[in-house]
Structure formats: structure tokens, C-alpha cells
Amino acid sequence: MEMDIKQNIKDPNEQIVEFLNQAVLAKTTDEKLTCLTRVQDLILHHGPELLDSFLDEVLAFQNDRNQEIRRVIVGFLEEACKSEPDVFPKVAVNISFLLRDEAVAVQKRVIQALTHLYPVVLRWLSRAKSITKEMSSAWDWLVRMKGEVIKWLDHDNDGVRTLTNKFYEMVIICQTYRDEESASKESEFSLDAIPPTLKILKPRKLEDEANKLMADLIKFHGSMHISSANLLACMGTLSLIARARPMFMGQVISAMEMLHGKLD
């Protein structure tokens, strides 16, 4: 009896194949979403070694006509890279493609993913014993995507601007140094984590960019056309940056005082 039960239990490989086939044949979006969610769960939590085996099959769904399916694929790529950073070079092009998706909802999901993946990739590169061509190419792709997202602080969509605001916060904190008064967690990435022998990441250049982004964020905070939702989000972001990086405290206080003066 026990042997019969064991024989009826499918291994993760067989289950993934079955759910992928069901996703292809699914007649409704809900059915397809359910199948792809099960595939993600099996790959990431029950058989991470299967990621390479089924990555291409999952990526095929990034071209699905339904934006909800494409959003799920973004989430899968995010979790896969967070679990195994070595995957990022293999999917950087795909993430970049999805960042340019025609659906704003997909673009927003990619911004969220990049907000989490940027420090993951920085930490991965900083800990590498040597930098391969694949790693260098992946960093180039990430820099390009960062360049695209930071332009969206003036995006037509209010939600995109809010998410871009949080992206700025993450980049500024990652690309500056901690000090004794920093309120950020020790686990958060900072320029302190970059070894001096690592040539691919240039701390001075990254810090200069962070300072420029901070200036742009303060300008956005004081702009006349900013929405109330974006203003509240930006105020929260500036406060968090000031606590994490006290070097910016003076600039943030000045920005808040100027806003108070405008509201009087």
C-alpha cells in the first residue's frame, strides 16, 4: 500500500511540466494564473535546482496578451533573482523588455521588482571573487534600466511617479555611505560594502549620481504640479533618506521649510 502511495506522488519536475501544459491550454486568465503560480511555487520553494531547466518555458509567457500574466512573470523573475542572483544575467534582457511594456500596470510591477533587485545585484557583484563577462553585461543592463526609471519622476501616470519616488529612495541609500548616526539596517546595501579592488562598481561615480538624484527628488518635492499623493510619498521618502543618511538632513529640513512657507 505504501509503495502505491509513493508511486502516485509526482516529483516536482513532473508537476511543473503538467502545470505548464495546463497553462498553455488554459481557457481563462484565472486558470492560467493559477497554473503559473503553482509553477513558481514548485520551482522556487520545492526544487530551485529546476530553475534552469524550466526558465525558458516560463519566459515564453512574457509575451502573453493578458497584462496580468505578464505581471506574474515579472514577479517570478524578481523572486528567482532574489533567490539565485546568478539568474539575473540570464533574464536582464527580459526584465528590460517588460519595463517597456505597453501596459502601465506591467511597467509599475517592473519598477517594484527593480527596487528590490538593484541592491541584490549590487551585493552579488560586491561579493564576487571575480567578475565574468556575463556579470559585467548584467550590470550594464541594470544601469540602463535604472536610467529609464529615473526619467519617470515626471511620468504622466501618478502611480508610476509614486513608485519611481521609492526607486529613487533605494538608489540614493544604496549609492551613499553609512555613518555612525545612520538609522538604516546593517543588512541594507551601501557603498561601504564595495571592496576597493572591484573595478566594475565605481563608488565615486555612484555617489555623485546619488547626490544628483537627491537634488532632483527635492526639486520634485517642491514642484507646483506635484499631486497630493506624490507629495505625501515624497515627504515620506525624504524623511527616510534623512534618517538613513544624516548627511542629507540639512537639505531635507530646508525642503520641508520651503514647503511649509508655500502652504502658509
PDB file of C-alpha atoms in Angstrom:
ATOM      1  CA  MET A   1       0.000   0.000   0.000  1.00  0.00           C
ATOM      2  CA  GLU A   2       2.786   2.438   0.951  1.00  0.00           C
ATOM      3  CA  MET A   3       4.558   1.708  -2.337  1.00  0.00           C
ATOM      4  CA  ASP A   4       1.362   2.532  -4.295  1.00  0.00           C
ATOM      5  CA  ILE A   5       1.056   5.859  -2.494  1.00  0.00           C
ATOM      6  CA  LYS A   6       4.666   6.763  -3.254  1.00  0.00           C
ATOM      7  CA  GLN A   7       4.214   5.893  -6.900  1.00  0.00           C
ATOM      8  CA  ASN A   8       1.184   8.225  -7.114  1.00  0.00           C
ATOM      9  CA  ILE A   9       3.139  11.183  -5.742  1.00  0.00           C
ATOM     10  CA  LYS A  10       4.617  13.101  -8.684  1.00  0.00           C
ATOM     11  CA  ASP A  11       8.026  14.643  -8.339  1.00  0.00           C
ATOM     12  CA  PRO A  12       8.367  18.442  -8.809  1.00  0.00           C
ATOM     13  CA  ASN A  13       9.700  18.003 -12.346  1.00  0.00           C
ATOM     14  CA  GLU A  14       6.565  16.146 -13.466  1.00  0.00           C
ATOM     15  CA  GLN A  15       4.264  18.579 -11.687  1.00  0.00           C
ATOM     16  CA  ILE A  16       5.942  21.585 -13.338  1.00  0.00           C
ATOM     17  CA  VAL A  17       5.575  20.029 -16.784  1.00  0.00           C
ATOM     18  CA  GLU A  18       1.926  19.305 -16.080  1.00  0.00           C
ATOM     19  CA  PHE A  19       1.123  22.810 -14.839  1.00  0.00           C
ATOM     20  CA  LEU A  20       2.986  24.435 -17.740  1.00  0.00           C
ATOM     21  CA  ASN A  21       0.958  22.358 -20.193  1.00  0.00           C
ATOM     22  CA  GLN A  22      -2.237  23.316 -18.400  1.00  0.00           C
ATOM     23  CA  ALA A  23      -1.241  26.988 -18.529  1.00  0.00           C
ATOM     24  CA  VAL A  24      -0.748  26.791 -22.290  1.00  0.00           C
ATOM     25  CA  LEU A  25      -4.167  25.179 -22.764  1.00  0.00           C
ATOM     26  CA  ALA A  26      -5.998  27.286 -20.158  1.00  0.00           C
ATOM     27  CA  LYS A  27      -9.169  28.930 -21.468  1.00  0.00           C
ATOM     28  CA  THR A  28      -9.362  31.650 -18.815  1.00  0.00           C
ATOM     29  CA  THR A  29      -6.856  34.058 -17.306  1.00  0.00           C
ATOM     30  CA  ASP A  30      -7.630  32.799 -13.797  1.00  0.00           C
ATOM     31  CA  GLU A  31      -6.798  29.228 -14.780  1.00  0.00           C
ATOM     32  CA  LYS A  32      -3.536  30.314 -16.375  1.00  0.00           C
ATOM     33  CA  LEU A  33      -2.616  32.459 -13.347  1.00  0.00           C
ATOM     34  CA  THR A  34      -3.269  29.532 -11.014  1.00  0.00           C
ATOM     35  CA  CYS A  35      -1.060  27.212 -13.063  1.00  0.00           C
ATOM     36  CA  LEU A  36       1.796  29.698 -13.313  1.00  0.00           C
ATOM     37  CA  THR A  37       1.607  30.437  -9.594  1.00  0.00           C
ATOM     38  CA  ARG A  38       1.934  26.723  -8.883  1.00  0.00           C
ATOM     39  CA  VAL A  39       4.911  26.520 -11.257  1.00  0.00           C
ATOM     40  CA  GLN A  40       6.590  29.412  -9.460  1.00  0.00           C
ATOM     41  CA  ASP A  41       5.982  27.813  -6.081  1.00  0.00           C
ATOM     42  CA  LEU A  42       7.394  24.467  -7.188  1.00  0.00           C
ATOM     43  CA  ILE A  43      10.489  25.953  -8.807  1.00  0.00           C
ATOM     44  CA  LEU A  44      11.373  28.455  -6.099  1.00  0.00           C
ATOM     45  CA  HIS A  45      10.364  26.585  -2.970  1.00  0.00           C
ATOM     46  CA  HIS A  46      10.449  22.884  -3.760  1.00  0.00           C
ATOM     47  CA  GLY A  47      13.031  22.486  -6.477  1.00  0.00           C
ATOM     48  CA  PRO A  48      15.223  25.548  -7.084  1.00  0.00           C
ATOM     49  CA  GLU A  49      17.650  23.354  -8.999  1.00  0.00           C
ATOM     50  CA  LEU A  50      14.905  23.085 -11.645  1.00  0.00           C
ATOM     51  CA  LEU A  51      15.028  26.821 -12.392  1.00  0.00           C
ATOM     52  CA  ASP A  52      17.483  26.471 -15.268  1.00  0.00           C
ATOM     53  CA  SER A  53      15.531  23.568 -16.707  1.00  0.00           C
ATOM     54  CA  PHE A  54      12.237  25.452 -16.965  1.00  0.00           C
ATOM     55  CA  LEU A  55      13.317  29.095 -17.211  1.00  0.00           C
ATOM     56  CA  ASP A  56      12.768  29.342 -20.975  1.00  0.00           C
ATOM     57  CA  GLU A  57       9.320  27.747 -20.717  1.00  0.00           C
ATOM     58  CA  VAL A  58       8.245  30.266 -18.085  1.00  0.00           C
ATOM     59  CA  LEU A  59       9.740  33.200 -20.002  1.00  0.00           C
ATOM     60  CA  ALA A  60       7.604  32.273 -23.015  1.00  0.00           C
ATOM     61  CA  PHE A  61       4.612  33.692 -21.121  1.00  0.00           C
ATOM     62  CA  GLN A  62       6.137  37.190 -21.027  1.00  0.00           C
ATOM     63  CA  ASN A  63       4.553  37.722 -24.452  1.00  0.00           C
ATOM     64  CA  ASP A  64       1.067  36.721 -23.304  1.00  0.00           C
ATOM     65  CA  ARG A  65      -1.659  39.108 -24.457  1.00  0.00           C
ATOM     66  CA  ASN A  66      -3.031  39.469 -20.931  1.00  0.00           C
ATOM     67  CA  GLN A  67      -1.165  42.003 -18.798  1.00  0.00           C
ATOM     68  CA  GLU A  68      -1.942  40.089 -15.603  1.00  0.00           C
ATOM     69  CA  ILE A  69       0.051  37.148 -16.925  1.00  0.00           C
ATOM     70  CA  ARG A  70       2.961  39.412 -17.810  1.00  0.00           C
ATOM     71  CA  ARG A  71       2.853  40.898 -14.310  1.00  0.00           C
ATOM     72  CA  VAL A  72       3.073  37.397 -12.833  1.00  0.00           C
ATOM     73  CA  ILE A  73       6.146  36.712 -14.956  1.00  0.00           C
ATOM     74  CA  VAL A  74       7.777  39.876 -13.601  1.00  0.00           C
ATOM     75  CA  GLY A  75       7.089  38.635 -10.085  1.00  0.00           C
ATOM     76  CA  PHE A  76       8.558  35.240 -10.932  1.00  0.00           C
ATOM     77  CA  LEU A  77      11.741  36.830 -12.304  1.00  0.00           C
ATOM     78  CA  GLU A  78      12.067  39.014  -9.224  1.00  0.00           C
ATOM     79  CA  GLU A  79      11.759  36.099  -6.819  1.00  0.00           C
ATOM     80  CA  ALA A  80      14.068  33.927  -8.909  1.00  0.00           C
ATOM     81  CA  CYS A  81      16.811  36.566  -8.912  1.00  0.00           C
ATOM     82  CA  LYS A  82      16.402  37.269  -5.201  1.00  0.00           C
ATOM     83  CA  SER A  83      16.714  33.541  -4.525  1.00  0.00           C
ATOM     84  CA  GLU A  84      19.543  32.924  -7.012  1.00  0.00           C
ATOM     85  CA  PRO A  85      21.287  36.169  -8.130  1.00  0.00           C
ATOM     86  CA  ASP A  86      23.212  34.159 -10.725  1.00  0.00           C
ATOM     87  CA  VAL A  87      19.946  34.037 -12.671  1.00  0.00           C
ATOM     88  CA  PHE A  88      19.917  37.808 -13.254  1.00  0.00           C
ATOM     89  CA  PRO A  89      22.340  37.799 -16.229  1.00  0.00           C
ATOM     90  CA  LYS A  90      20.065  35.289 -17.936  1.00  0.00           C
ATOM     91  CA  VAL A  91      16.907  37.391 -17.534  1.00  0.00           C
ATOM     92  CA  ALA A  92      18.151  41.009 -17.528  1.00  0.00           C
ATOM     93  CA  VAL A  93      17.133  41.441 -21.171  1.00  0.00           C
ATOM     94  CA  ASN A  94      13.673  40.043 -20.425  1.00  0.00           C
ATOM     95  CA  ILE A  95      13.173  42.416 -17.493  1.00  0.00           C
ATOM     96  CA  SER A  96      14.283  45.328 -19.678  1.00  0.00           C
ATOM     97  CA  PHE A  97      11.778  44.247 -22.335  1.00  0.00           C
ATOM     98  CA  LEU A  98       8.967  44.141 -19.766  1.00  0.00           C
ATOM     99  CA  LEU A  99       9.961  47.583 -18.474  1.00  0.00           C
ATOM    100  CA  ARG A 100       8.961  48.921 -21.897  1.00  0.00           C
ATOM    101  CA  ASP A 101       5.641  47.063 -21.876  1.00  0.00           C
ATOM    102  CA  GLU A 102       2.685  48.924 -23.370  1.00  0.00           C
ATOM    103  CA  ALA A 103       0.643  48.333 -20.201  1.00  0.00           C
ATOM    104  CA  VAL A 104       1.356  50.779 -17.370  1.00  0.00           C
ATOM    105  CA  ALA A 105       0.439  48.085 -14.839  1.00  0.00           C
ATOM    106  CA  VAL A 106       3.308  45.924 -16.106  1.00  0.00           C
ATOM    107  CA  GLN A 107       5.728  48.855 -16.082  1.00  0.00           C
ATOM    108  CA  LYS A 108       4.765  49.595 -12.484  1.00  0.00           C
ATOM    109  CA  ARG A 109       5.371  45.976 -11.498  1.00  0.00           C
ATOM    110  CA  VAL A 110       8.829  46.087 -13.097  1.00  0.00           C
ATOM    111  CA  ILE A 111       9.708  49.262 -11.170  1.00  0.00           C
ATOM    112  CA  GLN A 112       8.741  47.466  -7.959  1.00  0.00           C
ATOM    113  CA  ALA A 113      10.875  44.483  -8.945  1.00  0.00           C
ATOM    114  CA  LEU A 114      13.892  46.633  -9.802  1.00  0.00           C
ATOM    115  CA  THR A 115      13.564  48.459  -6.478  1.00  0.00           C
ATOM    116  CA  HIS A 116      14.173  45.116  -4.781  1.00  0.00           C
ATOM    117  CA  LEU A 117      16.646  43.694  -7.297  1.00  0.00           C
ATOM    118  CA  TYR A 118      19.028  46.643  -7.573  1.00  0.00           C
ATOM    119  CA  PRO A 119      20.564  46.146  -4.096  1.00  0.00           C
ATOM    120  CA  VAL A 120      20.536  42.375  -4.618  1.00  0.00           C
ATOM    121  CA  VAL A 121      22.662  42.709  -7.750  1.00  0.00           C
ATOM    122  CA  LEU A 122      24.971  45.251  -6.117  1.00  0.00           C
ATOM    123  CA  ARG A 123      25.579  42.902  -3.189  1.00  0.00           C
ATOM    124  CA  TRP A 124      26.073  39.951  -5.554  1.00  0.00           C
ATOM    125  CA  LEU A 125      28.715  41.838  -7.565  1.00  0.00           C
ATOM    126  CA  SER A 126      30.440  43.132  -4.440  1.00  0.00           C
ATOM    127  CA  ARG A 127      30.842  39.626  -3.049  1.00  0.00           C
ATOM    128  CA  ALA A 128      32.070  38.065  -6.282  1.00  0.00           C
ATOM    129  CA  LYS A 129      35.635  36.755  -6.297  1.00  0.00           C
ATOM    130  CA  SER A 130      35.950  37.706  -9.962  1.00  0.00           C
ATOM    131  CA  ILE A 131      33.724  39.462 -12.492  1.00  0.00           C
ATOM    132  CA  THR A 132      32.740  37.482 -15.570  1.00  0.00           C
ATOM    133  CA  LYS A 133      31.608  38.897 -18.914  1.00  0.00           C
ATOM    134  CA  GLU A 134      28.068  37.798 -18.066  1.00  0.00           C
ATOM    135  CA  MET A 135      28.153  39.713 -14.786  1.00  0.00           C
ATOM    136  CA  SER A 136      29.527  42.806 -16.478  1.00  0.00           C
ATOM    137  CA  SER A 137      26.819  42.637 -19.137  1.00  0.00           C
ATOM    138  CA  ALA A 138      24.148  42.196 -16.459  1.00  0.00           C
ATOM    139  CA  TRP A 139      25.380  45.312 -14.657  1.00  0.00           C
ATOM    140  CA  ASP A 140      25.253  47.266 -17.925  1.00  0.00           C
ATOM    141  CA  TRP A 141      21.639  46.196 -18.428  1.00  0.00           C
ATOM    142  CA  LEU A 142      20.754  47.177 -14.865  1.00  0.00           C
ATOM    143  CA  VAL A 143      22.344  50.605 -15.312  1.00  0.00           C
ATOM    144  CA  ARG A 144      20.317  51.122 -18.486  1.00  0.00           C
ATOM    145  CA  MET A 145      17.100  50.181 -16.713  1.00  0.00           C
ATOM    146  CA  LYS A 146      17.952  52.486 -13.835  1.00  0.00           C
ATOM    147  CA  GLY A 147      18.428  55.284 -16.337  1.00  0.00           C
ATOM    148  CA  GLU A 148      14.983  54.632 -17.808  1.00  0.00           C
ATOM    149  CA  VAL A 149      13.195  54.510 -14.461  1.00  0.00           C
ATOM    150  CA  ILE A 150      14.702  57.706 -13.044  1.00  0.00           C
ATOM    151  CA  LYS A 151      13.281  59.615 -16.024  1.00  0.00           C
ATOM    152  CA  TRP A 152       9.786  58.637 -14.905  1.00  0.00           C
ATOM    153  CA  LEU A 153       9.655  61.001 -11.935  1.00  0.00           C
ATOM    154  CA  ASP A 154       7.714  63.226 -14.379  1.00  0.00           C
ATOM    155  CA  HIS A 155       5.669  60.374 -15.874  1.00  0.00           C
ATOM    156  CA  ASP A 156       2.075  61.084 -16.881  1.00  0.00           C
ATOM    157  CA  ASN A 157       0.812  58.336 -14.565  1.00  0.00           C
ATOM    158  CA  ASP A 158       0.560  59.277 -10.880  1.00  0.00           C
ATOM    159  CA  GLY A 159       1.181  55.701  -9.725  1.00  0.00           C
ATOM    160  CA  VAL A 160       4.347  55.426 -11.818  1.00  0.00           C
ATOM    161  CA  ARG A 161       5.640  58.645 -10.239  1.00  0.00           C
ATOM    162  CA  THR A 162       4.968  57.270  -6.748  1.00  0.00           C
ATOM    163  CA  LEU A 163       6.864  54.041  -7.463  1.00  0.00           C
ATOM    164  CA  THR A 164       9.693  55.960  -9.117  1.00  0.00           C
ATOM    165  CA  ASN A 165       9.909  58.043  -5.960  1.00  0.00           C
ATOM    166  CA  LYS A 166      10.553  54.855  -3.952  1.00  0.00           C
ATOM    167  CA  PHE A 167      13.077  53.731  -6.561  1.00  0.00           C
ATOM    168  CA  TYR A 168      14.973  56.996  -6.008  1.00  0.00           C
ATOM    169  CA  GLU A 169      14.994  56.343  -2.278  1.00  0.00           C
ATOM    170  CA  MET A 170      16.530  52.899  -2.760  1.00  0.00           C
ATOM    171  CA  VAL A 171      19.202  54.101  -5.227  1.00  0.00           C
ATOM    172  CA  ILE A 172      20.209  57.063  -3.050  1.00  0.00           C
ATOM    173  CA  ILE A 173      20.613  54.864   0.032  1.00  0.00           C
ATOM    174  CA  CYS A 174      22.496  52.147  -1.873  1.00  0.00           C
ATOM    175  CA  GLN A 175      24.832  54.618  -3.576  1.00  0.00           C
ATOM    176  CA  THR A 176      25.955  56.512  -0.469  1.00  0.00           C
ATOM    177  CA  TYR A 177      27.969  55.678   2.643  1.00  0.00           C
ATOM    178  CA  ARG A 178      26.663  54.875   6.092  1.00  0.00           C
ATOM    179  CA  ASP A 179      27.795  56.872   9.083  1.00  0.00           C
ATOM    180  CA  GLU A 180      27.551  56.402  12.845  1.00  0.00           C
ATOM    181  CA  GLU A 181      24.150  58.089  13.004  1.00  0.00           C
ATOM    182  CA  SER A 182      22.593  56.160  10.121  1.00  0.00           C
ATOM    183  CA  ALA A 183      19.256  54.663  11.090  1.00  0.00           C
ATOM    184  CA  SER A 184      19.262  52.162   8.227  1.00  0.00           C
ATOM    185  CA  LYS A 185      19.626  48.456   8.870  1.00  0.00           C
ATOM    186  CA  GLU A 186      23.085  46.930   8.731  1.00  0.00           C
ATOM    187  CA  SER A 187      21.768  44.497   6.130  1.00  0.00           C
ATOM    188  CA  GLU A 188      20.906  47.330   3.726  1.00  0.00           C
ATOM    189  CA  PHE A 189      23.425  47.858   0.958  1.00  0.00           C
ATOM    190  CA  SER A 190      25.690  50.895   0.988  1.00  0.00           C
ATOM    191  CA  LEU A 191      28.892  51.931  -0.744  1.00  0.00           C
ATOM    192  CA  ASP A 192      30.775  50.658   2.300  1.00  0.00           C
ATOM    193  CA  ALA A 193      30.172  47.123   1.018  1.00  0.00           C
ATOM    194  CA  ILE A 194      32.087  47.658  -2.228  1.00  0.00           C
ATOM    195  CA  PRO A 195      35.673  46.341  -1.969  1.00  0.00           C
ATOM    196  CA  PRO A 196      38.347  48.720  -3.314  1.00  0.00           C
ATOM    197  CA  THR A 197      39.590  46.040  -5.716  1.00  0.00           C
ATOM    198  CA  LEU A 198      36.230  45.789  -7.523  1.00  0.00           C
ATOM    199  CA  LYS A 199      36.611  47.718 -10.773  1.00  0.00           C
ATOM    200  CA  ILE A 200      33.108  47.282 -12.192  1.00  0.00           C
ATOM    201  CA  LEU A 201      31.482  49.414  -9.464  1.00  0.00           C
ATOM    202  CA  LYS A 202      32.914  52.917  -9.126  1.00  0.00           C
ATOM    203  CA  PRO A 203      31.899  54.323  -5.705  1.00  0.00           C
ATOM    204  CA  ARG A 204      32.682  57.960  -6.513  1.00  0.00           C
ATOM    205  CA  LYS A 205      30.609  57.871  -9.695  1.00  0.00           C
ATOM    206  CA  LEU A 206      27.745  56.115  -7.905  1.00  0.00           C
ATOM    207  CA  GLU A 207      27.828  58.630  -5.055  1.00  0.00           C
ATOM    208  CA  ASP A 208      27.820  61.566  -7.479  1.00  0.00           C
ATOM    209  CA  GLU A 209      24.755  60.101  -9.158  1.00  0.00           C
ATOM    210  CA  ALA A 210      23.045  59.653  -5.777  1.00  0.00           C
ATOM    211  CA  ASN A 211      23.666  63.315  -4.939  1.00  0.00           C
ATOM    212  CA  LYS A 212      22.155  64.372  -8.261  1.00  0.00           C
ATOM    213  CA  LEU A 213      19.128  62.143  -7.716  1.00  0.00           C
ATOM    214  CA  MET A 214      18.666  63.649  -4.271  1.00  0.00           C
ATOM    215  CA  ALA A 215      18.660  67.134  -5.786  1.00  0.00           C
ATOM    216  CA  ASP A 216      16.101  66.010  -8.386  1.00  0.00           C
ATOM    217  CA  LEU A 217      13.915  64.483  -5.673  1.00  0.00           C
ATOM    218  CA  ILE A 218      13.946  67.695  -3.637  1.00  0.00           C
ATOM    219  CA  LYS A 219      13.080  69.653  -6.771  1.00  0.00           C
ATOM    220  CA  PHE A 220      10.172  67.283  -7.411  1.00  0.00           C
ATOM    221  CA  HIS A 221       9.052  67.721  -3.796  1.00  0.00           C
ATOM    222  CA  GLY A 222       8.838  71.482  -4.291  1.00  0.00           C
ATOM    223  CA  SER A 223       7.295  71.489  -7.763  1.00  0.00           C
ATOM    224  CA  MET A 224       3.971  73.281  -8.269  1.00  0.00           C
ATOM    225  CA  HIS A 225       2.364  70.485 -10.283  1.00  0.00           C
ATOM    226  CA  ILE A 226       3.006  67.650  -7.802  1.00  0.00           C
ATOM    227  CA  SER A 227      -0.130  65.743  -6.771  1.00  0.00           C
ATOM    228  CA  SER A 228      -1.122  65.395  -3.118  1.00  0.00           C
ATOM    229  CA  ALA A 229      -0.436  61.631  -3.243  1.00  0.00           C
ATOM    230  CA  ASN A 230       3.019  62.179  -4.751  1.00  0.00           C
ATOM    231  CA  LEU A 231       3.757  64.941  -2.240  1.00  0.00           C
ATOM    232  CA  LEU A 232       2.952  62.704   0.712  1.00  0.00           C
ATOM    233  CA  ALA A 233       5.016  59.874  -0.782  1.00  0.00           C
ATOM    234  CA  CYS A 234       7.939  62.200  -1.458  1.00  0.00           C
ATOM    235  CA  MET A 235       7.829  63.647   2.056  1.00  0.00           C
ATOM    236  CA  GLY A 236       7.993  60.118   3.442  1.00  0.00           C
ATOM    237  CA  THR A 237      10.867  59.235   1.139  1.00  0.00           C
ATOM    238  CA  LEU A 238      12.891  62.318   2.064  1.00  0.00           C
ATOM    239  CA  SER A 239      12.351  61.606   5.765  1.00  0.00           C
ATOM    240  CA  LEU A 240      13.530  58.012   5.373  1.00  0.00           C
ATOM    241  CA  ILE A 241      16.596  59.111   3.400  1.00  0.00           C
ATOM    242  CA  ALA A 242      17.462  61.700   6.056  1.00  0.00           C
ATOM    243  CA  ARG A 243      17.304  59.065   8.796  1.00  0.00           C
ATOM    244  CA  ALA A 244      19.286  56.527   6.786  1.00  0.00           C
ATOM    245  CA  ARG A 245      21.808  59.079   5.528  1.00  0.00           C
ATOM    246  CA  PRO A 246      22.051  62.027   8.002  1.00  0.00           C
ATOM    247  CA  MET A 247      24.355  63.827   5.533  1.00  0.00           C
ATOM    248  CA  PHE A 248      21.151  64.816   3.716  1.00  0.00           C
ATOM    249  CA  MET A 249      19.331  66.021   6.839  1.00  0.00           C
ATOM    250  CA  GLY A 250      20.035  69.705   6.183  1.00  0.00           C
ATOM    251  CA  GLN A 251      18.717  69.513   2.631  1.00  0.00           C
ATOM    252  CA  VAL A 252      15.571  67.712   3.748  1.00  0.00           C
ATOM    253  CA  ILE A 253      14.839  70.193   6.541  1.00  0.00           C
ATOM    254  CA  SER A 254      15.258  73.094   4.104  1.00  0.00           C
ATOM    255  CA  ALA A 255      12.899  71.397   1.629  1.00  0.00           C
ATOM    256  CA  MET A 256      10.271  70.891   4.334  1.00  0.00           C
ATOM    257  CA  GLU A 257      10.590  74.521   5.490  1.00  0.00           C
ATOM    258  CA  MET A 258      10.163  75.783   1.927  1.00  0.00           C
ATOM    259  CA  LEU A 259       7.039  73.643   1.530  1.00  0.00           C
ATOM    260  CA  HIS A 260       5.652  74.974   4.815  1.00  0.00           C
ATOM    261  CA  GLY A 261       6.253  78.514   3.574  1.00  0.00           C
ATOM    262  CA  LYS A 262       4.330  77.840   0.358  1.00  0.00           C
ATOM    263  CA  LEU A 263       1.399  76.379   2.265  1.00  0.00           C
ATOM    264  CA  ASP A 264       1.092  79.366   4.626  1.00  0.00           C
TER     265      ASP A 264
END
